[in-house]
């Protein structure tokens, strides 16, 4: 491990109701198993309940990956709930969805999503997205403190 490598794994929470999409994501993240741990929850209310449990343990994920189109609580309702609670307001939330609707993109940013990624339809493209996501959030979440200048 180099001096600039993270000392712990990036912890991700994936909230997505589609079992096939969840399996694809887990397969894509397998190549980062030493760098990333991923928890998958398939509905919004269960994810919020889990996050409350994690908050009580002071063990929140580093990044939430959130689908838009889900039954029950959709992704926007989950995002709104997260942003309305002080405990979760700081959590980075990446909308990871198949929706290309401009209204969805606009609403996600109005609700203070950290970013909006449209899932690539081909697996190779999706792997490239996951690679970029892991590299970006690993750097953003594990940034080392700058050394004082002499």
mmCIF file of N, CA and C in Angstrom:
data_model
loop_
_atom_site.group_PDB
_atom_site.id
_atom_site.type_symbol
_atom_site.label_atom_id
_atom_site.label_comp_id
_atom_site.label_asym_id
_atom_site.label_seq_id
_atom_site.Cartn_x
_atom_site.Cartn_y
_atom_site.Cartn_z
ATOM 1 N N UNK A 1 0.847 -1.187 0.000
ATOM 2 C CA UNK A 1 0.000 0.000 0.000
ATOM 3 C C UNK A 1 0.887 1.242 0.000
ATOM 4 N N UNK A 2 0.608 2.168 -0.858
ATOM 5 C CA UNK A 2 1.408 3.379 -0.945
ATOM 6 C C UNK A 2 0.944 4.371 0.109
ATOM 7 N N UNK A 3 1.715 5.399 0.305
ATOM 8 C CA UNK A 3 1.393 6.407 1.319
ATOM 9 C C UNK A 3 0.083 7.115 1.019
ATOM 10 N N UNK A 4 -0.310 7.199 -0.255
ATOM 11 C CA UNK A 4 -1.532 7.915 -0.591
ATOM 12 C C UNK A 4 -2.762 7.000 -0.640
ATOM 13 N N UNK A 5 -2.586 5.695 -0.402
ATOM 14 C CA UNK A 5 -3.711 4.771 -0.435
ATOM 15 C C UNK A 5 -4.545 4.905 0.830
ATOM 16 N N UNK A 6 -5.852 4.665 0.702
ATOM 17 C CA UNK A 6 -6.691 4.724 1.882
ATOM 18 C C UNK A 6 -6.345 3.604 2.845
ATOM 19 N N UNK A 7 -6.528 3.843 4.138
ATOM 20 C CA UNK A 7 -6.228 2.835 5.146
ATOM 21 C C UNK A 7 -7.457 2.006 5.469
ATOM 22 N N UNK A 8 -8.604 2.373 4.957
ATOM 23 C CA UNK A 8 -9.811 1.574 5.136
ATOM 24 C C UNK A 8 -10.584 1.564 3.830
ATOM 25 N N UNK A 9 -11.537 0.651 3.766
ATOM 26 C CA UNK A 9 -12.312 0.530 2.532
ATOM 27 C C UNK A 9 -13.403 1.593 2.464
ATOM 28 N N UNK A 10 -13.706 2.007 1.252
ATOM 29 C CA UNK A 10 -14.802 2.923 0.983
ATOM 30 C C UNK A 10 -16.092 2.146 1.216
ATOM 31 N N UNK A 11 -16.959 2.652 2.068
ATOM 32 C CA UNK A 11 -18.205 1.976 2.405
ATOM 33 C C UNK A 11 -19.348 2.615 1.627
ATOM 34 N N UNK A 12 -20.015 1.798 0.798
ATOM 35 C CA UNK A 12 -21.107 2.276 -0.045
ATOM 36 C C UNK A 12 -22.416 1.616 0.369
ATOM 37 N N UNK A 13 -23.489 2.370 0.289
ATOM 38 C CA UNK A 13 -24.836 1.834 0.442
ATOM 39 C C UNK A 13 -25.533 1.990 -0.894
ATOM 40 N N UNK A 14 -25.975 0.878 -1.481
ATOM 41 C CA UNK A 14 -26.728 0.902 -2.725
ATOM 42 C C UNK A 14 -28.194 0.665 -2.394
ATOM 43 N N UNK A 15 -29.048 1.606 -2.782
ATOM 44 C CA UNK A 15 -30.483 1.477 -2.579
ATOM 45 C C UNK A 15 -31.112 1.354 -3.963
ATOM 46 N N UNK A 16 -31.573 0.145 -4.289
ATOM 47 C CA UNK A 16 -32.118 -0.133 -5.617
ATOM 48 C C UNK A 16 -33.052 -1.330 -5.493
ATOM 49 N N UNK A 17 -34.253 -1.214 -6.013
ATOM 50 C CA UNK A 17 -35.244 -2.282 -5.889
ATOM 51 C C UNK A 17 -35.084 -3.387 -6.922
ATOM 52 N N UNK A 18 -34.325 -3.158 -7.988
ATOM 53 C CA UNK A 18 -34.225 -4.112 -9.083
ATOM 54 C C UNK A 18 -33.143 -5.155 -8.783
ATOM 55 N N UNK A 19 -33.541 -6.429 -8.549
ATOM 56 C CA UNK A 19 -32.547 -7.456 -8.217
ATOM 57 C C UNK A 19 -31.470 -7.618 -9.288
ATOM 58 N N UNK A 20 -31.847 -7.515 -10.559
ATOM 59 C CA UNK A 20 -30.859 -7.656 -11.637
ATOM 60 C C UNK A 20 -29.844 -6.517 -11.589
ATOM 61 N N UNK A 21 -30.309 -5.286 -11.362
ATOM 62 C CA UNK A 21 -29.391 -4.145 -11.260
ATOM 63 C C UNK A 21 -28.488 -4.279 -10.036
ATOM 64 N N UNK A 22 -29.032 -4.780 -8.947
ATOM 65 C CA UNK A 22 -28.226 -4.986 -7.730
ATOM 66 C C UNK A 22 -27.126 -6.011 -7.986
ATOM 67 N N UNK A 23 -27.479 -7.113 -8.662
ATOM 68 C CA UNK A 23 -26.477 -8.132 -8.985
ATOM 69 C C UNK A 23 -25.397 -7.577 -9.905
ATOM 70 N N UNK A 24 -25.807 -6.793 -10.908
ATOM 71 C CA UNK A 24 -24.837 -6.170 -11.806
ATOM 72 C C UNK A 24 -23.882 -5.257 -11.048
ATOM 73 N N UNK A 25 -24.449 -4.454 -10.152
ATOM 74 C CA UNK A 25 -23.616 -3.535 -9.367
ATOM 75 C C UNK A 25 -22.650 -4.318 -8.477
ATOM 76 N N UNK A 26 -23.153 -5.345 -7.818
ATOM 77 C CA UNK A 26 -22.271 -6.139 -6.958
ATOM 78 C C UNK A 26 -21.152 -6.783 -7.770
ATOM 79 N N UNK A 27 -21.491 -7.265 -8.966
ATOM 80 C CA UNK A 27 -20.476 -7.846 -9.835
ATOM 81 C C UNK A 27 -19.453 -6.788 -10.247
ATOM 82 N N UNK A 28 -19.918 -5.598 -10.574
ATOM 83 C CA UNK A 28 -19.015 -4.516 -10.969
ATOM 84 C C UNK A 28 -18.093 -4.114 -9.820
ATOM 85 N N UNK A 29 -18.608 -4.117 -8.603
ATOM 86 C CA UNK A 29 -17.800 -3.710 -7.446
ATOM 87 C C UNK A 29 -16.875 -4.812 -6.957
ATOM 88 N N UNK A 30 -17.070 -6.057 -7.426
ATOM 89 C CA UNK A 30 -16.206 -7.172 -7.011
ATOM 90 C C UNK A 30 -14.740 -6.889 -7.284
ATOM 91 N N UNK A 31 -14.459 -6.225 -8.405
ATOM 92 C CA UNK A 31 -13.059 -5.954 -8.747
ATOM 93 C C UNK A 31 -12.407 -4.969 -7.765
ATOM 94 N N UNK A 32 -13.222 -4.342 -6.911
ATOM 95 C CA UNK A 32 -12.711 -3.388 -5.922
ATOM 96 C C UNK A 32 -12.888 -3.911 -4.503
ATOM 97 N N UNK A 33 -13.006 -5.223 -4.356
ATOM 98 C CA UNK A 33 -13.345 -5.791 -3.046
ATOM 99 C C UNK A 33 -12.337 -5.437 -1.944
ATOM 100 N N UNK A 34 -11.099 -5.162 -2.311
ATOM 101 C CA UNK A 34 -10.117 -4.765 -1.297
ATOM 102 C C UNK A 34 -10.233 -3.287 -0.951
ATOM 103 N N UNK A 35 -10.867 -2.502 -1.824
ATOM 104 C CA UNK A 35 -10.993 -1.065 -1.618
ATOM 105 C C UNK A 35 -12.391 -0.638 -1.183
ATOM 106 N N UNK A 36 -13.404 -1.465 -1.499
ATOM 107 C CA UNK A 36 -14.794 -1.044 -1.332
ATOM 108 C C UNK A 36 -15.604 -2.139 -0.649
ATOM 109 N N UNK A 37 -16.450 -1.733 0.290
ATOM 110 C CA UNK A 37 -17.479 -2.643 0.805
ATOM 111 C C UNK A 37 -18.822 -2.044 0.405
ATOM 112 N N UNK A 38 -19.761 -2.917 0.039
ATOM 113 C CA UNK A 38 -21.049 -2.431 -0.428
ATOM 114 C C UNK A 38 -22.170 -3.158 0.301
ATOM 115 N N UNK A 39 -23.118 -2.395 0.762
ATOM 116 C CA UNK A 39 -24.330 -2.908 1.392
ATOM 117 C C UNK A 39 -25.464 -2.597 0.427
ATOM 118 N N UNK A 40 -26.286 -3.596 0.123
ATOM 119 C CA UNK A 40 -27.398 -3.417 -0.805
ATOM 120 C C UNK A 40 -28.705 -3.536 -0.032
ATOM 121 N N UNK A 41 -29.562 -2.546 -0.196
ATOM 122 C CA UNK A 41 -30.895 -2.569 0.401
ATOM 123 C C UNK A 41 -31.872 -2.233 -0.714
ATOM 124 N N UNK A 42 -32.961 -3.004 -0.795
ATOM 125 C CA UNK A 42 -33.818 -2.916 -1.969
ATOM 126 C C UNK A 42 -35.073 -2.070 -1.792
ATOM 127 N N UNK A 43 -35.210 -1.339 -0.689
ATOM 128 C CA UNK A 43 -36.320 -0.379 -0.613
ATOM 129 C C UNK A 43 -35.935 0.783 0.286
ATOM 130 N N UNK A 44 -36.556 1.916 -0.004
ATOM 131 C CA UNK A 44 -36.192 3.164 0.648
ATOM 132 C C UNK A 44 -36.380 3.170 2.149
ATOM 133 N N UNK A 45 -37.521 2.687 2.643
ATOM 134 C CA UNK A 45 -37.773 2.726 4.083
ATOM 135 C C UNK A 45 -36.801 1.835 4.843
ATOM 136 N N UNK A 46 -36.515 0.659 4.300
ATOM 137 C CA UNK A 46 -35.538 -0.224 4.947
ATOM 138 C C UNK A 46 -34.158 0.425 4.972
ATOM 139 N N UNK A 47 -33.817 1.133 3.910
ATOM 140 C CA UNK A 47 -32.522 1.822 3.864
ATOM 141 C C UNK A 47 -32.453 2.913 4.931
ATOM 142 N N UNK A 48 -33.529 3.677 5.077
ATOM 143 C CA UNK A 48 -33.550 4.719 6.117
ATOM 144 C C UNK A 48 -33.448 4.100 7.508
ATOM 145 N N UNK A 49 -34.148 2.998 7.727
ATOM 146 C CA UNK A 49 -34.066 2.307 9.020
ATOM 147 C C UNK A 49 -32.644 1.848 9.289
ATOM 148 N N UNK A 50 -31.993 1.259 8.272
ATOM 149 C CA UNK A 50 -30.619 0.790 8.418
ATOM 150 C C UNK A 50 -29.675 1.962 8.709
ATOM 151 N N UNK A 51 -29.881 3.065 8.015
ATOM 152 C CA UNK A 51 -29.034 4.236 8.244
ATOM 153 C C UNK A 51 -29.189 4.760 9.675
ATOM 154 N N UNK A 52 -30.395 4.726 10.215
ATOM 155 C CA UNK A 52 -30.581 5.142 11.605
ATOM 156 C C UNK A 52 -29.815 4.218 12.558
ATOM 157 N N UNK A 53 -29.853 2.912 12.275
ATOM 158 C CA UNK A 53 -29.092 1.958 13.094
ATOM 159 C C UNK A 53 -27.596 2.259 13.010
ATOM 160 N N UNK A 54 -27.116 2.535 11.811
ATOM 161 C CA UNK A 54 -25.700 2.833 11.614
ATOM 162 C C UNK A 54 -25.303 4.149 12.292
ATOM 163 N N UNK A 55 -26.199 5.120 12.255
ATOM 164 C CA UNK A 55 -25.917 6.404 12.907
ATOM 165 C C UNK A 55 -25.752 6.199 14.405
ATOM 166 N N UNK A 56 -26.565 5.328 14.989
ATOM 167 C CA UNK A 56 -26.466 5.046 16.424
ATOM 168 C C UNK A 56 -25.118 4.408 16.758
ATOM 169 N N UNK A 57 -24.539 3.678 15.807
ATOM 170 C CA UNK A 57 -23.228 3.039 15.986
ATOM 171 C C UNK A 57 -22.089 3.934 15.505
ATOM 172 N N UNK A 58 -22.424 5.106 15.021
ATOM 173 C CA UNK A 58 -21.459 6.020 14.405
ATOM 174 C C UNK A 58 -20.697 5.318 13.284
ATOM 175 N N UNK A 59 -21.459 4.668 12.414
ATOM 176 C CA UNK A 59 -20.874 3.870 11.345
ATOM 177 C C UNK A 59 -21.632 4.068 10.031
ATOM 178 N N UNK A 60 -21.768 5.321 9.629
ATOM 179 C CA UNK A 60 -22.484 5.624 8.388
ATOM 180 C C UNK A 60 -21.629 5.289 7.172
ATOM 181 N N UNK A 61 -22.264 4.983 6.052
ATOM 182 C CA UNK A 61 -21.491 4.742 4.830
ATOM 183 C C UNK A 61 -20.831 6.036 4.350
ATOM 184 N N UNK A 62 -19.846 5.886 3.491
ATOM 185 C CA UNK A 62 -19.171 7.054 2.927
ATOM 186 C C UNK A 62 -20.005 7.695 1.830
ATOM 187 N N UNK A 63 -20.718 6.864 1.070
ATOM 188 C CA UNK A 63 -21.502 7.342 -0.069
ATOM 189 C C UNK A 63 -22.748 6.471 -0.199
ATOM 190 N N UNK A 64 -23.871 7.111 -0.532
ATOM 191 C CA UNK A 64 -25.106 6.401 -0.828
ATOM 192 C C UNK A 64 -25.324 6.457 -2.337
ATOM 193 N N UNK A 65 -25.571 5.295 -2.932
ATOM 194 C CA UNK A 65 -25.933 5.194 -4.347
ATOM 195 C C UNK A 65 -27.425 4.912 -4.373
ATOM 196 N N UNK A 66 -28.188 5.770 -5.041
ATOM 197 C CA UNK A 66 -29.635 5.729 -4.917
ATOM 198 C C UNK A 66 -30.323 5.713 -6.273
ATOM 199 N N UNK A 67 -31.185 4.710 -6.472
ATOM 200 C CA UNK A 67 -31.985 4.620 -7.683
ATOM 201 C C UNK A 67 -33.145 5.611 -7.583
ATOM 202 N N UNK A 68 -33.618 6.088 -8.700
ATOM 203 C CA UNK A 68 -34.753 7.017 -8.723
ATOM 204 C C UNK A 68 -36.076 6.266 -8.665
ATOM 205 N N UNK A 69 -36.246 5.316 -9.568
ATOM 206 C CA UNK A 69 -37.536 4.642 -9.739
ATOM 207 C C UNK A 69 -37.636 3.403 -8.862
ATOM 208 N N UNK A 70 -38.313 3.542 -7.734
ATOM 209 C CA UNK A 70 -38.542 2.422 -6.825
ATOM 210 C C UNK A 70 -39.984 2.505 -6.328
ATOM 211 N N UNK A 71 -40.603 1.343 -6.080
ATOM 212 C CA UNK A 71 -41.952 1.369 -5.503
ATOM 213 C C UNK A 71 -41.879 1.786 -4.034
ATOM 214 N N UNK A 72 -43.012 2.148 -3.473
ATOM 215 C CA UNK A 72 -42.999 2.632 -2.092
ATOM 216 C C UNK A 72 -42.374 4.007 -2.077
ATOM 217 N N UNK A 73 -41.273 4.149 -1.391
ATOM 218 C CA UNK A 73 -40.528 5.410 -1.404
ATOM 219 C C UNK A 73 -39.645 5.432 -2.640
ATOM 220 N N UNK A 74 -39.843 6.418 -3.501
ATOM 221 C CA UNK A 74 -38.938 6.514 -4.641
ATOM 222 C C UNK A 74 -37.639 7.192 -4.196
ATOM 223 N N UNK A 75 -36.683 7.254 -5.101
ATOM 224 C CA UNK A 75 -35.381 7.814 -4.758
ATOM 225 C C UNK A 75 -35.435 9.260 -4.305
ATOM 226 N N UNK A 76 -36.334 10.040 -4.874
ATOM 227 C CA UNK A 76 -36.446 11.444 -4.477
ATOM 228 C C UNK A 76 -36.981 11.571 -3.056
ATOM 229 N N UNK A 77 -37.913 10.697 -2.686
ATOM 230 C CA UNK A 77 -38.444 10.719 -1.322
ATOM 231 C C UNK A 77 -37.367 10.310 -0.314
ATOM 232 N N UNK A 78 -36.545 9.329 -0.678
ATOM 233 C CA UNK A 78 -35.440 8.921 0.187
ATOM 234 C C UNK A 78 -34.440 10.072 0.316
ATOM 235 N N UNK A 79 -34.084 10.679 -0.804
ATOM 236 C CA UNK A 79 -33.138 11.796 -0.787
ATOM 237 C C UNK A 79 -33.677 12.945 0.056
ATOM 238 N N UNK A 80 -34.935 13.267 -0.108
ATOM 239 C CA UNK A 80 -35.557 14.338 0.678
ATOM 240 C C UNK A 80 -35.508 14.012 2.170
ATOM 241 N N UNK A 81 -35.801 12.764 2.527
ATOM 242 C CA UNK A 81 -35.754 12.351 3.938
ATOM 243 C C UNK A 81 -34.338 12.489 4.487
ATOM 244 N N UNK A 82 -33.339 12.113 3.688
ATOM 245 C CA UNK A 82 -31.946 12.240 4.131
ATOM 246 C C UNK A 82 -31.559 13.696 4.346
ATOM 247 N N UNK A 83 -31.964 14.545 3.433
ATOM 248 C CA UNK A 83 -31.587 15.958 3.536
ATOM 249 C C UNK A 83 -32.354 16.692 4.638
ATOM 250 N N UNK A 84 -33.484 16.141 5.069
ATOM 251 C CA UNK A 84 -34.268 16.768 6.134
ATOM 252 C C UNK A 84 -33.830 16.357 7.528
ATOM 253 N N UNK A 85 -32.869 15.446 7.631
ATOM 254 C CA UNK A 85 -32.354 15.025 8.936
ATOM 255 C C UNK A 85 -30.913 15.484 9.081
ATOM 256 N N UNK A 86 -30.638 16.183 10.133
ATOM 257 C CA UNK A 86 -29.296 16.705 10.376
ATOM 258 C C UNK A 86 -28.246 15.605 10.341
ATOM 259 N N UNK A 87 -28.566 14.451 10.880
ATOM 260 C CA UNK A 87 -27.624 13.336 10.943
ATOM 261 C C UNK A 87 -27.140 12.900 9.570
ATOM 262 N N UNK A 88 -28.016 13.002 8.562
ATOM 263 C CA UNK A 88 -27.694 12.491 7.242
ATOM 264 C C UNK A 88 -27.451 13.573 6.195
ATOM 265 N N UNK A 89 -27.620 14.807 6.573
ATOM 266 C CA UNK A 89 -27.539 15.911 5.613
ATOM 267 C C UNK A 89 -26.201 15.946 4.888
ATOM 268 N N UNK A 90 -25.144 15.565 5.571
ATOM 269 C CA UNK A 90 -23.802 15.627 4.981
ATOM 270 C C UNK A 90 -23.462 14.435 4.087
ATOM 271 N N UNK A 91 -24.263 13.362 4.140
ATOM 272 C CA UNK A 91 -23.938 12.152 3.376
ATOM 273 C C UNK A 91 -23.955 12.416 1.873
ATOM 274 N N UNK A 92 -22.901 12.072 1.178
ATOM 275 C CA UNK A 92 -22.940 12.182 -0.274
ATOM 276 C C UNK A 92 -23.951 11.178 -0.841
ATOM 277 N N UNK A 93 -24.817 11.649 -1.714
ATOM 278 C CA UNK A 93 -25.801 10.787 -2.362
ATOM 279 C C UNK A 93 -25.634 10.925 -3.873
ATOM 280 N N UNK A 94 -25.319 9.802 -4.507
ATOM 281 C CA UNK A 94 -25.175 9.748 -5.947
ATOM 282 C C UNK A 94 -26.416 9.050 -6.490
ATOM 283 N N UNK A 95 -27.163 9.754 -7.317
ATOM 284 C CA UNK A 95 -28.304 9.131 -7.977
ATOM 285 C C UNK A 95 -27.732 8.255 -9.089
ATOM 286 N N UNK A 96 -28.005 6.958 -9.010
ATOM 287 C CA UNK A 96 -27.501 5.993 -9.982
ATOM 288 C C UNK A 96 -28.722 5.328 -10.595
ATOM 289 N N UNK A 97 -29.069 5.728 -11.810
ATOM 290 C CA UNK A 97 -30.379 5.398 -12.352
ATOM 291 C C UNK A 97 -30.344 5.233 -13.860
ATOM 292 N N UNK A 98 -31.416 4.684 -14.389
ATOM 293 C CA UNK A 98 -31.569 4.595 -15.842
ATOM 294 C C UNK A 98 -32.334 5.797 -16.389
ATOM 295 N N UNK A 99 -32.875 6.618 -15.508
ATOM 296 C CA UNK A 99 -33.695 7.749 -15.940
ATOM 297 C C UNK A 99 -32.846 8.857 -16.559
ATOM 298 N N UNK A 100 -33.191 9.202 -17.788
ATOM 299 C CA UNK A 100 -32.514 10.305 -18.477
ATOM 300 C C UNK A 100 -33.398 11.554 -18.519
ATOM 301 N N UNK A 101 -34.536 11.511 -17.856
ATOM 302 C CA UNK A 101 -35.474 12.637 -17.889
ATOM 303 C C UNK A 101 -34.847 13.874 -17.240
ATOM 304 N N UNK A 102 -34.871 14.989 -17.944
ATOM 305 C CA UNK A 102 -34.303 16.227 -17.420
ATOM 306 C C UNK A 102 -34.986 16.638 -16.121
ATOM 307 N N UNK A 103 -36.300 16.375 -16.011
ATOM 308 C CA UNK A 103 -37.035 16.706 -14.779
ATOM 309 C C UNK A 103 -36.457 15.945 -13.586
ATOM 310 N N UNK A 104 -36.040 14.690 -13.811
ATOM 311 C CA UNK A 104 -35.451 13.898 -12.726
ATOM 312 C C UNK A 104 -34.080 14.449 -12.335
ATOM 313 N N UNK A 105 -33.290 14.799 -13.337
ATOM 314 C CA UNK A 105 -31.966 15.382 -13.063
ATOM 315 C C UNK A 105 -32.135 16.672 -12.266
ATOM 316 N N UNK A 106 -33.024 17.552 -12.717
ATOM 317 C CA UNK A 106 -33.247 18.830 -12.038
ATOM 318 C C UNK A 106 -33.720 18.622 -10.609
ATOM 319 N N UNK A 107 -34.673 17.713 -10.418
ATOM 320 C CA UNK A 107 -35.192 17.470 -9.076
ATOM 321 C C UNK A 107 -34.122 16.903 -8.155
ATOM 322 N N UNK A 108 -33.295 16.009 -8.673
ATOM 323 C CA UNK A 108 -32.220 15.437 -7.861
ATOM 324 C C UNK A 108 -31.306 16.541 -7.323
ATOM 325 N N UNK A 109 -30.940 17.484 -8.188
ATOM 326 C CA UNK A 109 -30.059 18.561 -7.733
ATOM 327 C C UNK A 109 -30.790 19.562 -6.840
ATOM 328 N N UNK A 110 -32.072 19.770 -7.081
ATOM 329 C CA UNK A 110 -32.850 20.631 -6.176
ATOM 330 C C UNK A 110 -32.884 20.043 -4.770
ATOM 331 N N UNK A 111 -32.891 18.714 -4.686
ATOM 332 C CA UNK A 111 -32.911 18.034 -3.389
ATOM 333 C C UNK A 111 -31.503 17.796 -2.837
ATOM 334 N N UNK A 112 -30.518 18.366 -3.505
ATOM 335 C CA UNK A 112 -29.116 18.360 -3.090
ATOM 336 C C UNK A 112 -28.451 16.995 -3.221
ATOM 337 N N UNK A 113 -28.659 16.350 -4.361
ATOM 338 C CA UNK A 113 -27.884 15.148 -4.690
ATOM 339 C C UNK A 113 -26.450 15.590 -4.967
ATOM 340 N N UNK A 114 -25.510 14.731 -4.646
ATOM 341 C CA UNK A 114 -24.103 15.041 -4.909
ATOM 342 C C UNK A 114 -23.772 14.917 -6.388
ATOM 343 N N UNK A 115 -24.401 13.955 -7.054
ATOM 344 C CA UNK A 115 -24.245 13.807 -8.497
ATOM 345 C C UNK A 115 -25.358 12.919 -9.037
ATOM 346 N N UNK A 116 -25.456 12.899 -10.345
ATOM 347 C CA UNK A 116 -26.508 12.150 -11.029
ATOM 348 C C UNK A 116 -25.850 11.353 -12.142
ATOM 349 N N UNK A 117 -25.834 10.039 -12.017
ATOM 350 C CA UNK A 117 -25.230 9.176 -13.024
ATOM 351 C C UNK A 117 -26.306 8.338 -13.698
ATOM 352 N N UNK A 118 -26.358 8.402 -15.013
ATOM 353 C CA UNK A 118 -27.246 7.532 -15.778
ATOM 354 C C UNK A 118 -26.463 6.251 -16.055
ATOM 355 N N UNK A 119 -27.014 5.123 -15.601
ATOM 356 C CA UNK A 119 -26.348 3.832 -15.788
ATOM 357 C C UNK A 119 -26.125 3.566 -17.270
ATOM 358 N N UNK A 120 -24.908 3.214 -17.597
ATOM 359 C CA UNK A 120 -24.592 2.834 -18.977
ATOM 360 C C UNK A 120 -25.301 1.531 -19.309
ATOM 361 N N UNK A 121 -25.859 1.419 -20.512
ATOM 362 C CA UNK A 121 -26.618 0.217 -20.857
ATOM 363 C C UNK A 121 -25.751 -1.027 -21.056
ATOM 364 N N UNK A 122 -24.480 -0.838 -21.426
ATOM 365 C CA UNK A 122 -23.599 -1.995 -21.617
ATOM 366 C C UNK A 122 -22.719 -2.171 -20.383
ATOM 367 N N UNK A 123 -22.386 -3.422 -20.077
ATOM 368 C CA UNK A 123 -21.648 -3.725 -18.854
ATOM 369 C C UNK A 123 -20.273 -3.067 -18.844
ATOM 370 N N UNK A 124 -19.583 -3.031 -19.978
ATOM 371 C CA UNK A 124 -18.250 -2.397 -20.045
ATOM 372 C C UNK A 124 -18.350 -0.907 -19.678
ATOM 373 N N UNK A 125 -19.362 -0.235 -20.223
ATOM 374 C CA UNK A 125 -19.576 1.169 -19.892
ATOM 375 C C UNK A 125 -19.914 1.357 -18.426
ATOM 376 N N UNK A 126 -20.709 0.445 -17.881
ATOM 377 C CA UNK A 126 -21.056 0.506 -16.458
ATOM 378 C C UNK A 126 -19.815 0.297 -15.598
ATOM 379 N N UNK A 127 -18.957 -0.648 -15.989
ATOM 380 C CA UNK A 127 -17.702 -0.861 -15.255
ATOM 381 C C UNK A 127 -16.842 0.396 -15.259
ATOM 382 N N UNK A 128 -16.793 1.079 -16.387
ATOM 383 C CA UNK A 128 -16.035 2.338 -16.461
ATOM 384 C C UNK A 128 -16.618 3.377 -15.508
ATOM 385 N N UNK A 129 -17.953 3.448 -15.431
ATOM 386 C CA UNK A 129 -18.594 4.375 -14.495
ATOM 387 C C UNK A 129 -18.223 4.034 -13.058
ATOM 388 N N UNK A 130 -18.272 2.750 -12.733
ATOM 389 C CA UNK A 130 -17.957 2.313 -11.375
ATOM 390 C C UNK A 130 -16.501 2.630 -11.049
ATOM 391 N N UNK A 131 -15.608 2.421 -12.011
ATOM 392 C CA UNK A 131 -14.196 2.740 -11.807
ATOM 393 C C UNK A 131 -14.027 4.223 -11.482
ATOM 394 N N UNK A 132 -14.671 5.083 -12.252
ATOM 395 C CA UNK A 132 -14.586 6.531 -12.002
ATOM 396 C C UNK A 132 -15.179 6.888 -10.647
ATOM 397 N N UNK A 133 -16.306 6.278 -10.319
ATOM 398 C CA UNK A 133 -16.963 6.548 -9.045
ATOM 399 C C UNK A 133 -16.063 6.159 -7.876
ATOM 400 N N UNK A 134 -15.475 4.973 -7.934
ATOM 401 C CA UNK A 134 -14.602 4.506 -6.849
ATOM 402 C C UNK A 134 -13.377 5.406 -6.719
ATOM 403 N N UNK A 135 -12.760 5.734 -7.841
ATOM 404 C CA UNK A 135 -11.572 6.596 -7.781
ATOM 405 C C UNK A 135 -11.918 7.966 -7.207
ATOM 406 N N UNK A 136 -13.011 8.573 -7.682
ATOM 407 C CA UNK A 136 -13.388 9.904 -7.207
ATOM 408 C C UNK A 136 -13.714 9.889 -5.713
ATOM 409 N N UNK A 137 -14.610 8.994 -5.292
ATOM 410 C CA UNK A 137 -15.047 9.020 -3.892
ATOM 411 C C UNK A 137 -13.968 8.529 -2.937
ATOM 412 N N UNK A 138 -13.086 7.640 -3.383
ATOM 413 C CA UNK A 138 -11.964 7.244 -2.525
ATOM 414 C C UNK A 138 -11.075 8.442 -2.256
ATOM 415 N N UNK A 139 -10.808 9.202 -3.294
ATOM 416 C CA UNK A 139 -9.971 10.395 -3.129
ATOM 417 C C UNK A 139 -10.695 11.452 -2.293
ATOM 418 N N UNK A 140 -11.972 11.669 -2.557
ATOM 419 C CA UNK A 140 -12.723 12.708 -1.851
ATOM 420 C C UNK A 140 -12.922 12.377 -0.374
ATOM 421 N N UNK A 141 -13.177 11.125 -0.059
ATOM 422 C CA UNK A 141 -13.478 10.740 1.318
ATOM 423 C C UNK A 141 -12.245 10.445 2.146
ATOM 424 N N UNK A 142 -11.131 10.088 1.490
ATOM 425 C CA UNK A 142 -9.928 9.718 2.235
ATOM 426 C C UNK A 142 -8.778 10.674 1.996
ATOM 427 N N UNK A 143 -9.099 11.872 1.588
ATOM 428 C CA UNK A 143 -8.065 12.852 1.308
ATOM 429 C C UNK A 143 -7.173 13.019 2.530
ATOM 430 N N UNK A 144 -5.894 12.892 2.339
ATOM 431 C CA UNK A 144 -4.970 13.082 3.444
ATOM 432 C C UNK A 144 -4.821 14.570 3.728
ATOM 433 N N UNK A 145 -4.582 14.854 4.980
ATOM 434 C CA UNK A 145 -4.376 16.239 5.365
ATOM 435 C C UNK A 145 -3.059 16.731 4.756
ATOM 436 N N UNK A 146 -3.063 17.962 4.223
ATOM 437 C CA UNK A 146 -1.811 18.473 3.654
ATOM 438 C C UNK A 146 -0.768 18.653 4.745
ATOM 439 N N UNK A 147 0.469 18.401 4.350
ATOM 440 C CA UNK A 147 1.553 18.612 5.303
ATOM 441 C C UNK A 147 1.847 20.095 5.398
ATOM 442 N N UNK A 148 2.157 20.567 6.603
ATOM 443 C CA UNK A 148 2.480 21.998 6.736
ATOM 444 C C UNK A 148 3.728 22.354 5.935
ATOM 445 N N UNK A 149 3.707 23.530 5.356
ATOM 446 C CA UNK A 149 4.870 23.972 4.604
ATOM 447 C C UNK A 149 5.924 24.481 5.568
ATOM 448 N N UNK A 150 7.174 24.214 5.241
ATOM 449 C CA UNK A 150 8.277 24.679 6.106
ATOM 450 C C UNK A 150 8.764 26.029 5.686
#
